[in-house]
Amino acid sequence: MLKAAQDMSSTAGAQLITELQQVVGHHHVLTEDGATLPYRRGFRFGEGRALAVVMPGSLVEQWRVLQACVKAGVIVIMQAANTGLTGGSTPDGNTYDRDVVIVHSMRMRAIHLIGEGKQVVCLPGATLDQLENMLKPIGREPHSVIGSSCIGASVFGGVSNNSGGALVRRGPAYTDMALFAQVSDKGELQLVNHLGIELGSDPEEILKRAEEGNFPESSINWNAGRGHDDDYARHVRDVNADTPARYNADLRRLHEGAGCAGKLGLFAVRLDTFEAEKDPVVFYIGTNQTDVLEDVRRHILSSFAELPIAGEYLHRDAFNIAEKYGKDTFVIIRMIGTKRLPALFAMKNAFDRLADRIGFLPKHFSDRFMQFISHFFPQHLPARMRDYRDRFEHHLMLKVSASGAQEARDFLKSHFATHEGDFFECTPDEGSKAFLHRFAAAGAAVRYRNVHTDTTENIVALDVALRRNDQDWFEVLPKDINDEIIVKLYYGHFLCHVMHQDYVVHKGYDCMALEHRMLPLLDRRGARYPAEHNFGHLYAAPDDVLAHYRQLDPCNCFNPGIGQATKRRNWVAESVG
């Protein structure tokens, strides 16, 4: 195996570090292992060495950092909030053929509203919760409004990974319009302005104007391209199609910055915003028969005059695990809202790093402590939800607009008059709690693992896009696989047929080998994976996606190894020489 940093002498590395310090200041170049660890270790997966972590404070500084790195021949990993689940924004081990520099962009958080807030231009450090709070006073919303936004996920992360989310009409995060740096096949760094905004011709002038939001009306081309996937609402309605509604390998949604997976140096993206729904209505549906839910899904998508806002699925086992191991998340959000959650999450991570360095505290001490404290919180879930948990295995939370509520109400009454199952119309408080409970399920498996390290090996987390015409959507595992699993958590964006499947594995079993036995089962069902978390270093990207990455990054100097591709310069195969 190759060793990291073979290509670069220690003298050259020191020279690069000095140059980076001159660009961004000494305090914003980290080199000590302890200081760089939070940036070298992924949120759920991935870790490796890095020559330095650099934190530019302006777009011009980021440009100069990239210039220095490209000139020095090092690998660049562009990183925003580092909340990804597949290791795509950190080094992957220590088998690179060049040194790695992580460019952490969260100091650049500016967001500029254009067109009276109907569109936004976001800089690299802008977060989804920041954008949500900026748009709220003008009655508009970003692409995603709950989920990863609560832990400080970046706008760029969503666009770079074609992230999906719960909102049925909006599809995966997408834009035609971006400002980015790209390395040509001759090794030259180039700035490409496809924002659809005239910003001049000199790179540093362009970047200064983008950062300042210096966008006179005459400079904006309102026909420059799409700021979201405007065809998705029609696409998802095709319930007879033999392909998934959305998945990361869909080439129709890969364009420059959108779905680039870090193969470009992004500086700005231009996105559409959406009119916020007023007084939405939530229906809570329960059944013990999977075909009943599928009939509901097919009728809603093919027959409703107006698409629902969201349709979230939760299996009883996920309900139960989230009730116990997501309780503190639920209660904290109810108490303080989502605005302060990113700061609390950062404090938790900082405490865990300190505890690891101290040594005498048990591993995952903060999770264990919060789990202990949660036992003293009062019952947090409404009685009607808990009653449905006792009665039904499968749960669907259907959120519709006020104008679409009567159509949904009439259909559900008619449907459950002749089918197994039941539904109730939530009060506003019940509806809020239902969706928050579904959100808490997403982190419940991690909490379970961290509390039960003596019996748990780890988690296998799959992100699966089922075919739009798949009638048998609920997974049934063979006994030999099922016996290695403590608990299965099934939840997801049901109307889009995107399922998140978390498996907590018994101690002593090989999680990677287990996953490799599970993936062929999905292949036989015509499913695609990943659905919305991108390939990172966990999933193998298909050849057409790798060809797209090679076109974006001919030298393989940005985030090499993504999609389990070669990490070597110029895409040389790992087996060569």
Coordinates of C-alpha atoms in Angstrom, one line a residue:
M1 CA 0.0 0.0 0.0
L2 CA 1.1 3.5 -0.6
K3 CA 1.9 5.8 2.3
A4 CA 0.6 9.3 2.6
A5 CA 2.9 12.1 1.9
Q6 CA 5.4 10.1 -0.2
D7 CA 5.5 12.8 -2.9
M8 CA 6.3 15.7 -0.6
S9 CA 9.4 16.2 1.4
S10 CA 9.1 17.6 4.9
T11 CA 10.8 20.8 3.7
A12 CA 8.2 21.3 1.0
G13 CA 5.4 20.6 3.4
A14 CA 6.8 23.1 5.9
Q15 CA 7.0 25.7 3.0
L16 CA 3.4 25.1 2.1
I17 CA 2.3 25.5 5.7
T18 CA 4.2 28.8 5.9
E19 CA 2.6 30.0 2.7
L20 CA -0.9 29.0 4.0
Q21 CA -0.2 30.9 7.3
Q22 CA 0.7 34.0 5.3
V23 CA -2.7 33.8 3.5
V24 CA -5.1 33.1 6.4
G25 CA -3.0 33.8 9.5
H26 CA -1.3 31.5 11.9
H27 CA -4.4 30.8 14.0
H28 CA -6.3 29.5 11.1
V29 CA -3.8 26.8 10.0
L30 CA -3.9 23.8 12.2
T31 CA -1.2 21.1 12.1
E32 CA -1.2 19.3 15.5
D33 CA -3.0 16.0 15.5
G34 CA -5.2 16.9 18.5
A35 CA -6.2 20.2 16.9
T36 CA -6.9 18.7 13.5
L37 CA -8.8 15.6 14.7
P38 CA -12.3 17.1 14.6
Y39 CA -11.7 17.9 10.9
R40 CA -10.0 14.6 10.0
R41 CA -12.7 12.4 11.6
G42 CA -16.1 12.1 10.0
F43 CA -19.4 12.6 11.7
R44 CA -20.2 8.8 11.5
F45 CA -17.4 7.3 9.4
G46 CA -13.9 8.0 8.2
E47 CA -10.6 9.3 9.5
G48 CA -7.1 9.9 8.2
R49 CA -4.0 12.1 8.4
A50 CA -3.7 15.6 7.0
L51 CA -0.7 17.9 6.6
A52 CA -2.9 20.8 7.7
V53 CA -6.4 22.1 8.2
V54 CA -6.8 25.6 6.7
M55 CA -9.7 27.9 7.5
P56 CA -9.9 30.8 5.0
G57 CA -12.0 33.8 6.2
S58 CA -12.9 35.1 2.7
L59 CA -13.4 33.9 -0.8
V60 CA -10.2 35.6 -1.9
E61 CA -8.3 33.8 0.9
Q62 CA -9.9 30.5 -0.2
W63 CA -8.8 31.1 -3.8
R64 CA -5.2 31.8 -2.7
V65 CA -5.2 28.7 -0.5
L66 CA -6.3 26.6 -3.5
Q67 CA -3.7 28.2 -5.7
A68 CA -0.9 27.3 -3.1
C69 CA -2.2 23.8 -2.7
V70 CA -2.5 23.1 -6.5
K71 CA 1.0 24.6 -7.0
A72 CA 2.4 22.4 -4.3
G73 CA 0.7 19.3 -5.7
V74 CA -1.2 18.3 -2.6
I75 CA -4.6 16.8 -2.3
V76 CA -7.4 19.2 -1.3
I77 CA -10.5 18.1 0.6
M78 CA -13.1 20.8 0.7
Q79 CA -15.0 20.6 4.0
A80 CA -18.0 22.6 5.3
A81 CA -19.8 21.4 8.5
N82 CA -18.6 17.8 8.4
T83 CA -22.0 16.4 9.2
G84 CA -22.0 13.8 6.4
L85 CA -22.7 10.2 7.0
T86 CA -20.5 8.4 4.5
G87 CA -17.1 10.0 5.2
G88 CA -17.0 12.2 2.1
S89 CA -15.6 15.3 3.7
T90 CA -12.6 13.8 5.6
P91 CA -9.5 11.8 4.6
D92 CA -10.1 8.1 4.2
G93 CA -7.2 6.3 5.9
N94 CA -3.6 7.0 5.1
T95 CA -3.1 5.4 1.7
Y96 CA -2.9 8.6 -0.4
D97 CA 0.0 9.2 -2.7
R98 CA 0.3 12.9 -1.7
D99 CA -0.2 15.0 1.4
V100 CA -3.8 16.0 2.2
V101 CA -4.8 19.6 3.1
I102 CA -8.4 20.1 4.4
V103 CA -9.9 23.4 3.5
H104 CA -12.6 24.1 6.2
S105 CA -14.9 26.8 5.0
M106 CA -17.2 27.5 7.9
R107 CA -15.8 31.0 8.5
M108 CA -17.5 32.3 5.3
R109 CA -21.2 32.3 6.3
A110 CA -22.6 35.1 4.2
I111 CA -26.0 34.7 2.4
H112 CA -27.3 37.2 0.0
L113 CA -31.0 37.5 -0.9
I114 CA -31.8 38.4 -4.5
G115 CA -35.1 38.9 -6.3
E116 CA -36.8 39.9 -3.0
G117 CA -35.7 36.6 -1.5
K118 CA -37.0 34.3 -4.2
Q119 CA -33.4 33.3 -4.7
V120 CA -30.3 33.3 -2.6
V121 CA -26.6 33.3 -3.2
C122 CA -24.8 31.3 -0.4
L123 CA -21.2 31.2 0.5
P124 CA -19.3 28.1 1.6
G125 CA -20.0 28.3 5.3
A126 CA -23.7 29.1 5.1
T127 CA -25.8 26.6 7.0
L128 CA -29.4 25.4 6.4
D129 CA -30.6 26.6 9.8
Q130 CA -29.1 30.0 9.1
L131 CA -30.8 30.2 5.7
E132 CA -34.1 29.0 7.2
N133 CA -34.0 31.7 9.9
M134 CA -33.1 34.4 7.3
L135 CA -36.0 33.5 5.1
K136 CA -38.6 33.0 7.8
P137 CA -39.4 36.7 8.3
I138 CA -40.3 37.0 4.6
G139 CA -42.5 33.9 4.5
R140 CA -40.1 31.7 2.5
E141 CA -38.2 28.5 3.1
P142 CA -35.0 26.8 1.8
H143 CA -35.0 23.4 0.2
S144 CA -34.8 21.6 3.6
V145 CA -36.4 22.8 6.8
I146 CA -35.8 20.0 9.3
G147 CA -33.3 17.1 9.6
S148 CA -29.6 17.7 9.1
S149 CA -30.3 21.4 9.3
C150 CA -30.7 21.0 13.0
I151 CA -27.1 20.0 13.6
G152 CA -25.6 22.8 11.4
A153 CA -25.4 21.1 8.0
S154 CA -24.2 23.4 5.3
V155 CA -26.0 24.5 2.2
F156 CA -22.9 23.5 0.1
G157 CA -23.1 20.0 1.6
G158 CA -26.6 19.5 0.4
V159 CA -25.9 20.8 -3.1
S160 CA -22.6 18.9 -3.4
N161 CA -24.3 15.7 -2.4
N162 CA -27.7 16.1 -4.1
S163 CA -29.2 15.6 -0.7
G164 CA -32.9 14.9 -0.6
G165 CA -34.9 15.5 2.5
A166 CA -38.5 15.1 3.5
L167 CA -40.2 17.7 1.3
V168 CA -42.0 15.8 -1.5
R169 CA -42.4 18.5 -4.1
R170 CA -38.7 19.8 -4.0
G171 CA -36.7 16.7 -4.8
P172 CA -32.9 16.6 -4.2
A173 CA -30.9 19.8 -3.7
Y174 CA -29.9 21.1 -7.1
T175 CA -28.7 24.2 -9.0
D176 CA -27.3 25.0 -12.5
M177 CA -25.7 28.1 -11.0
A178 CA -22.4 28.1 -9.2
L179 CA -19.1 29.9 -8.8
F180 CA -16.2 27.4 -8.5
A181 CA -12.6 26.6 -9.0
Q182 CA -11.5 23.7 -11.2
V183 CA -8.1 22.2 -12.1
S184 CA -7.7 21.6 -15.8
D185 CA -6.1 18.5 -17.3
K186 CA -2.9 20.7 -17.6
G187 CA -2.9 21.2 -13.8
E188 CA -4.0 24.8 -14.0
L189 CA -6.4 26.3 -11.4
Q190 CA -9.3 28.1 -13.1
L191 CA -12.2 30.2 -11.7
V192 CA -15.5 29.5 -13.4
N193 CA -18.4 31.9 -12.9
H194 CA -21.7 30.2 -13.8
L195 CA -23.7 32.0 -11.2
G196 CA -25.6 33.9 -13.9
I197 CA -24.4 37.2 -12.3
E198 CA -21.9 39.5 -14.0
L199 CA -19.0 40.0 -11.6
G200 CA -16.1 41.1 -13.8
S201 CA -13.2 39.2 -15.3
D202 CA -10.4 39.2 -12.7
P203 CA -10.7 36.2 -10.3
E204 CA -10.1 38.2 -7.1
E205 CA -12.5 41.0 -8.3
I206 CA -15.2 38.3 -9.0
L207 CA -14.7 36.8 -5.6
K208 CA -14.8 40.1 -3.7
R209 CA -18.0 41.1 -5.4
A210 CA -19.6 37.7 -4.7
E211 CA -18.7 38.0 -1.0
E212 CA -20.0 41.5 -0.7
G213 CA -23.2 40.7 -2.5
N214 CA -22.5 43.4 -5.0
F215 CA -25.2 42.4 -7.5
P216 CA -26.8 45.3 -9.3
E217 CA -30.1 44.3 -10.9
S218 CA -28.5 44.8 -14.3
S219 CA -25.8 42.2 -13.5
I220 CA -28.3 39.4 -12.8
N221 CA -29.5 37.0 -15.6
W222 CA -32.8 35.7 -14.4
N223 CA -32.7 33.0 -17.2
A224 CA -29.3 31.6 -16.3
G225 CA -30.6 28.3 -15.2
R226 CA -32.5 26.3 -12.6
G227 CA -32.2 26.9 -8.9
H228 CA -33.9 23.6 -8.0
D229 CA -35.1 20.4 -9.6
D230 CA -38.3 21.9 -11.1
D231 CA -39.3 18.6 -12.7
Y232 CA -39.3 16.5 -9.6
A233 CA -43.0 17.0 -8.7
R234 CA -44.0 15.5 -12.0
H235 CA -41.3 12.8 -11.8
V236 CA -42.2 11.5 -8.4
R237 CA -45.9 11.1 -9.5
D238 CA -45.0 8.4 -12.0
V239 CA -45.8 5.5 -9.7
N240 CA -45.5 2.9 -12.5
A241 CA -41.9 3.7 -13.4
D242 CA -39.4 0.9 -12.8
T243 CA -36.7 3.2 -11.5
P244 CA -36.4 5.2 -8.2
A245 CA -37.5 8.8 -7.9
R246 CA -34.2 10.1 -6.7
Y247 CA -30.8 8.6 -6.0
N248 CA -27.2 9.9 -6.1
A249 CA -26.1 8.2 -9.3
D250 CA -28.9 9.9 -11.4
L251 CA -26.8 11.7 -14.0
R252 CA -29.7 14.1 -14.8
R253 CA -29.1 15.7 -11.4
L254 CA -25.3 16.0 -11.7
H255 CA -24.1 19.3 -13.0
E256 CA -21.0 21.2 -12.0
G257 CA -21.5 22.1 -8.3
A258 CA -24.6 20.0 -8.0
G259 CA -23.5 16.5 -7.0
C260 CA -19.8 17.3 -7.4
A261 CA -19.0 15.4 -4.1
G262 CA -16.1 17.8 -3.5
K263 CA -14.4 17.4 -6.9
L264 CA -14.6 21.2 -7.4
G265 CA -13.6 24.1 -5.1
L266 CA -17.0 25.7 -4.6
F267 CA -17.2 29.5 -3.7
A268 CA -20.9 30.3 -4.2
V269 CA -24.2 28.7 -5.2
R270 CA -27.4 30.3 -6.3
L271 CA -30.6 28.6 -5.3
D272 CA -34.4 29.0 -5.4
T273 CA -36.4 29.5 -2.2
F274 CA -40.0 28.5 -1.6
E275 CA -43.1 30.1 -0.3
A276 CA -43.7 28.8 3.3
E277 CA -46.9 26.8 3.8
K278 CA -49.3 28.3 6.3
D279 CA -51.4 26.2 8.7
P280 CA -50.5 22.8 7.3
V281 CA -52.4 19.7 8.5
V282 CA -50.9 16.4 9.6
F283 CA -52.7 13.0 9.4
Y284 CA -51.2 10.1 11.4
I285 CA -51.8 6.7 9.8
G286 CA -51.3 3.3 11.2
T287 CA -51.6 -0.2 9.7
N288 CA -50.2 -3.8 10.0
Q289 CA -50.3 -4.4 6.3
T290 CA -47.6 -2.9 4.1
D291 CA -49.7 -3.1 1.0
V292 CA -52.2 -0.8 2.6
L293 CA -49.6 1.9 2.9
E294 CA -48.5 1.3 -0.6
D295 CA -52.0 1.7 -1.9
V296 CA -52.2 5.0 0.0
R297 CA -48.9 6.2 -1.5
R298 CA -49.9 5.3 -5.1
H299 CA -53.3 6.9 -4.8
I300 CA -51.9 10.1 -3.3
L301 CA -49.2 10.5 -6.0
S302 CA -51.3 9.6 -9.0
S303 CA -54.6 11.1 -8.0
F304 CA -54.3 14.0 -5.6
A305 CA -54.7 17.4 -7.2
E306 CA -52.0 18.8 -4.9
L307 CA -48.9 16.9 -3.8
P308 CA -48.5 16.7 0.0
I309 CA -45.8 18.6 1.7
A310 CA -44.2 15.5 3.3
G311 CA -44.9 11.8 3.9
E312 CA -42.7 10.2 6.5
Y313 CA -42.6 6.5 7.4
L314 CA -41.7 5.0 10.8
H315 CA -41.7 1.3 11.7
R316 CA -42.8 0.3 15.2
D317 CA -39.3 -0.8 16.2
A318 CA -37.9 2.6 15.1
F319 CA -40.7 4.3 17.1
N320 CA -39.7 2.4 20.2
I321 CA -36.0 3.0 19.9
A322 CA -36.5 6.7 19.2
E323 CA -38.9 7.0 22.1
K324 CA -36.2 5.9 24.5
Y325 CA -32.9 6.8 22.8
G326 CA -34.1 10.0 21.1
K327 CA -36.0 11.4 24.0
D328 CA -33.5 14.0 25.0
T329 CA -33.1 15.2 21.4
F330 CA -36.9 15.6 21.2
V331 CA -37.2 17.4 24.5
I332 CA -34.3 19.7 23.9
I333 CA -35.6 20.8 20.5
R334 CA -39.1 21.4 22.0
M335 CA -37.5 23.5 24.8
I336 CA -35.1 25.7 22.8
G337 CA -36.0 25.1 19.2
T338 CA -33.5 24.2 16.4
K339 CA -31.7 27.5 16.3
R340 CA -29.4 26.7 19.2
L341 CA -29.0 23.0 18.5
P342 CA -25.9 23.4 16.3
A343 CA -24.1 25.2 19.1
L344 CA -25.1 22.5 21.6
F345 CA -24.0 19.8 19.2
A346 CA -20.6 21.5 18.8
M347 CA -20.3 21.7 22.6
K348 CA -21.1 18.0 22.9
N349 CA -18.4 17.1 20.4
A350 CA -15.8 19.4 22.1
F351 CA -16.6 17.7 25.5
D352 CA -16.3 14.2 23.9
R353 CA -12.9 15.1 22.5
L354 CA -11.8 16.4 25.9
A355 CA -13.1 13.3 27.6
D356 CA -11.1 11.1 25.2
R357 CA -8.0 13.0 26.0
I358 CA -8.5 12.8 29.7
G359 CA -8.8 9.1 29.4
F360 CA -10.5 8.0 32.7
L361 CA -14.1 8.7 31.6
P362 CA -16.0 6.0 29.7
K363 CA -16.2 6.1 26.0
H364 CA -19.2 8.2 24.7
F365 CA -19.6 9.7 28.1
S366 CA -21.8 12.6 27.0
D367 CA -24.3 10.1 25.3
R368 CA -24.4 8.0 28.4
F369 CA -24.9 11.0 30.6
M370 CA -27.7 12.4 28.4
Q371 CA -29.4 9.0 28.2
F372 CA -29.3 8.8 32.0
I373 CA -30.8 12.3 32.4
S374 CA -33.5 11.5 29.8
H375 CA -35.1 8.9 32.2
F376 CA -36.2 11.8 34.4
F377 CA -38.0 13.7 31.6
P378 CA -41.8 13.3 31.6
Q379 CA -43.6 11.4 28.9
H380 CA -43.1 13.4 25.7
L381 CA -45.2 11.6 23.1
P382 CA -49.0 12.2 22.7
A383 CA -51.3 9.4 23.9
R384 CA -52.8 8.8 20.5
M385 CA -49.4 8.2 19.0
R386 CA -48.5 5.7 21.7
D387 CA -51.8 4.0 21.2
Y388 CA -51.1 3.6 17.5
R389 CA -47.7 2.2 18.4
D390 CA -49.4 -0.5 20.4
R391 CA -51.9 -1.3 17.6
F392 CA -49.9 -0.9 14.4
E393 CA -46.5 -1.9 13.1
H394 CA -46.3 0.6 10.3
H395 CA -46.8 4.4 10.7
L396 CA -47.1 7.2 8.2
M397 CA -47.1 10.9 8.9
L398 CA -48.8 12.8 6.1
K399 CA -48.4 16.6 6.0
V400 CA -50.6 18.5 3.6
S401 CA -51.3 22.1 2.9
A402 CA -54.4 23.8 4.2
S403 CA -55.8 23.8 0.7
G404 CA -55.2 20.1 0.2
A405 CA -56.5 19.0 3.6
Q406 CA -60.0 18.2 2.6
E407 CA -59.0 16.0 -0.3
A408 CA -56.7 14.1 2.0
R409 CA -59.4 13.8 4.7
D410 CA -62.0 12.5 2.3
F411 CA -59.6 9.9 0.8
L412 CA -58.4 8.6 4.1
K413 CA -61.9 8.2 5.4
S414 CA -62.9 6.3 2.3
H415 CA -59.8 4.2 2.2
F416 CA -59.8 3.0 5.8
A417 CA -63.5 2.3 5.7
T418 CA -62.6 -0.8 3.6
H419 CA -59.0 -1.4 4.5
E420 CA -57.1 -2.6 7.6
G421 CA -55.7 0.3 9.7
D422 CA -56.8 3.7 10.9
F423 CA -55.9 7.3 10.9
F424 CA -56.4 10.5 13.0
E425 CA -56.1 14.1 12.2
C426 CA -53.4 15.7 14.4
T427 CA -53.8 18.8 16.5
P428 CA -51.0 21.3 15.6
D429 CA -49.1 20.2 18.7
E430 CA -49.5 16.5 17.8
G431 CA -48.4 17.1 14.3
S432 CA -45.3 18.9 15.4
K433 CA -44.4 16.1 17.9
A434 CA -45.0 13.4 15.3
F435 CA -42.5 14.8 12.8
L436 CA -40.0 15.7 15.6
H437 CA -40.2 12.1 16.8
R438 CA -39.5 10.9 13.3
F439 CA -36.5 13.2 13.2
A440 CA -35.3 11.8 16.5
A441 CA -35.3 8.3 15.0
A442 CA -32.5 9.3 12.7
G443 CA -30.0 9.5 15.6
A444 CA -31.5 6.9 17.8
A445 CA -29.3 4.0 16.5
V446 CA -26.1 5.9 17.2
R447 CA -27.3 6.7 20.7
Y448 CA -28.2 3.0 21.2
R449 CA -24.7 1.9 20.0
N450 CA -22.9 4.4 22.2
V451 CA -24.8 3.4 25.3
H452 CA -24.5 -0.4 24.7
T453 CA -20.9 -0.7 23.6
D454 CA -20.5 -4.0 25.5
T455 CA -23.1 -5.8 23.3
T456 CA -23.0 -3.8 20.1
E457 CA -20.4 -4.0 17.4
N458 CA -21.5 -1.0 15.3
I459 CA -24.2 0.2 12.9
V460 CA -24.7 -0.7 9.3
A461 CA -26.6 2.3 7.9
L462 CA -28.1 2.0 4.4
D463 CA -29.6 4.8 2.4
V464 CA -31.9 3.1 -0.2
A465 CA -33.9 4.4 -3.1
L466 CA -36.7 1.9 -4.1
R467 CA -38.3 1.7 -7.5
R468 CA -41.4 4.0 -7.9
N469 CA -43.5 0.9 -8.8
D470 CA -42.2 -1.3 -6.0
Q471 CA -45.2 -2.9 -4.3
D472 CA -43.2 -5.1 -1.9
W473 CA -41.3 -2.2 -0.4
F474 CA -40.7 -3.6 3.1
E475 CA -37.5 -5.5 3.6
V476 CA -37.5 -9.1 4.9
L477 CA -34.0 -10.3 5.6
P478 CA -32.9 -14.0 5.5
K479 CA -32.3 -15.6 8.9
D480 CA -28.5 -15.8 8.7
I481 CA -28.4 -12.0 8.3
N482 CA -31.2 -11.3 10.7
D483 CA -29.4 -13.3 13.5
E484 CA -26.5 -10.9 13.5
I485 CA -28.6 -7.9 14.1
I486 CA -29.9 -6.7 17.5
V487 CA -32.5 -4.2 16.2
K488 CA -33.5 -2.8 12.8
L489 CA -34.6 0.8 12.4
Y490 CA -36.7 1.4 9.3
Y491 CA -37.8 5.0 8.5
G492 CA -37.8 7.3 5.5
H493 CA -39.4 9.5 2.9
F494 CA -42.2 7.2 2.0
L495 CA -43.8 9.1 -0.9
C496 CA -40.4 9.3 -2.6
H497 CA -39.7 5.6 -1.7
V498 CA -36.4 6.6 -0.1
M499 CA -35.8 4.5 3.0
H500 CA -33.2 4.8 5.7
Q501 CA -32.3 1.4 7.2
D502 CA -30.1 1.3 10.3
Y503 CA -29.0 -2.1 11.6
V504 CA -27.5 -2.3 15.1
V505 CA -25.1 -5.3 14.9
H506 CA -24.3 -7.8 17.7
K507 CA -20.9 -7.7 19.2
G508 CA -18.3 -9.7 17.4
Y509 CA -19.7 -9.6 13.9
D510 CA -18.0 -8.0 10.9
C511 CA -20.2 -5.0 9.9
M512 CA -18.6 -4.5 6.6
A513 CA -19.0 -8.1 5.6
L514 CA -22.6 -8.0 6.7
E515 CA -23.2 -5.0 4.6
H516 CA -21.6 -6.7 1.6
R517 CA -24.0 -9.6 2.0
M518 CA -27.0 -7.2 2.2
L519 CA -26.3 -5.1 -0.9
P520 CA -26.9 -7.9 -3.4
L521 CA -30.4 -8.3 -1.9
L522 CA -31.1 -4.7 -2.7
D523 CA -29.7 -5.2 -6.2
R524 CA -32.1 -8.0 -6.9
R525 CA -35.0 -5.7 -5.8
G526 CA -33.9 -3.0 -8.3
A527 CA -33.1 -0.6 -5.6
R528 CA -30.4 2.0 -5.9
Y529 CA -28.0 3.2 -3.2
P530 CA -27.1 5.6 -1.8
A531 CA -30.3 7.6 -2.2
E532 CA -29.3 11.0 -0.8
H533 CA -26.2 10.8 1.4
N534 CA -23.8 10.3 -1.6
F535 CA -21.1 7.7 -2.1
G536 CA -18.5 9.1 0.3
H537 CA -16.0 6.3 0.9
L538 CA -18.7 3.7 1.9
Y539 CA -20.3 3.1 -1.5
A540 CA -18.8 2.3 -4.9
A541 CA -19.8 4.8 -7.5
P542 CA -20.9 3.3 -10.9
D543 CA -18.7 3.9 -14.0
D544 CA -20.8 6.7 -15.4
V545 CA -20.6 8.7 -12.2
L546 CA -16.8 8.1 -12.0
A547 CA -16.5 9.4 -15.6
H548 CA -18.4 12.5 -14.4
Y549 CA -16.0 13.0 -11.5
R550 CA -13.0 12.6 -13.9
Q551 CA -14.5 15.3 -16.1
L552 CA -14.8 17.7 -13.2
D553 CA -11.3 16.9 -11.8
P554 CA -9.0 15.5 -14.4
C555 CA -5.9 15.5 -12.1
N556 CA -7.8 13.7 -9.2
C557 CA -6.5 16.4 -6.8
F558 CA -9.9 17.2 -5.2
N559 CA -11.2 14.6 -2.7
P560 CA -9.7 11.6 -4.4
G561 CA -11.1 8.2 -3.5
I562 CA -14.7 9.3 -3.5
G563 CA -17.0 6.5 -4.6
Q564 CA -14.2 4.0 -3.8
A565 CA -12.2 5.2 -6.8
T566 CA -8.5 5.4 -7.0
K567 CA -6.8 7.9 -4.8
R568 CA -3.8 8.4 -7.0
R569 CA -2.9 11.4 -9.1
N570 CA -4.4 11.6 -12.6
W571 CA -6.7 8.7 -11.9
V572 CA -3.9 6.1 -12.1
A573 CA -5.2 2.7 -11.0
E574 CA -4.2 1.6 -7.5
S575 CA -2.8 -1.6 -9.0
V576 CA -0.3 0.2 -11.2
G577 CA 3.3 0.4 -10.0

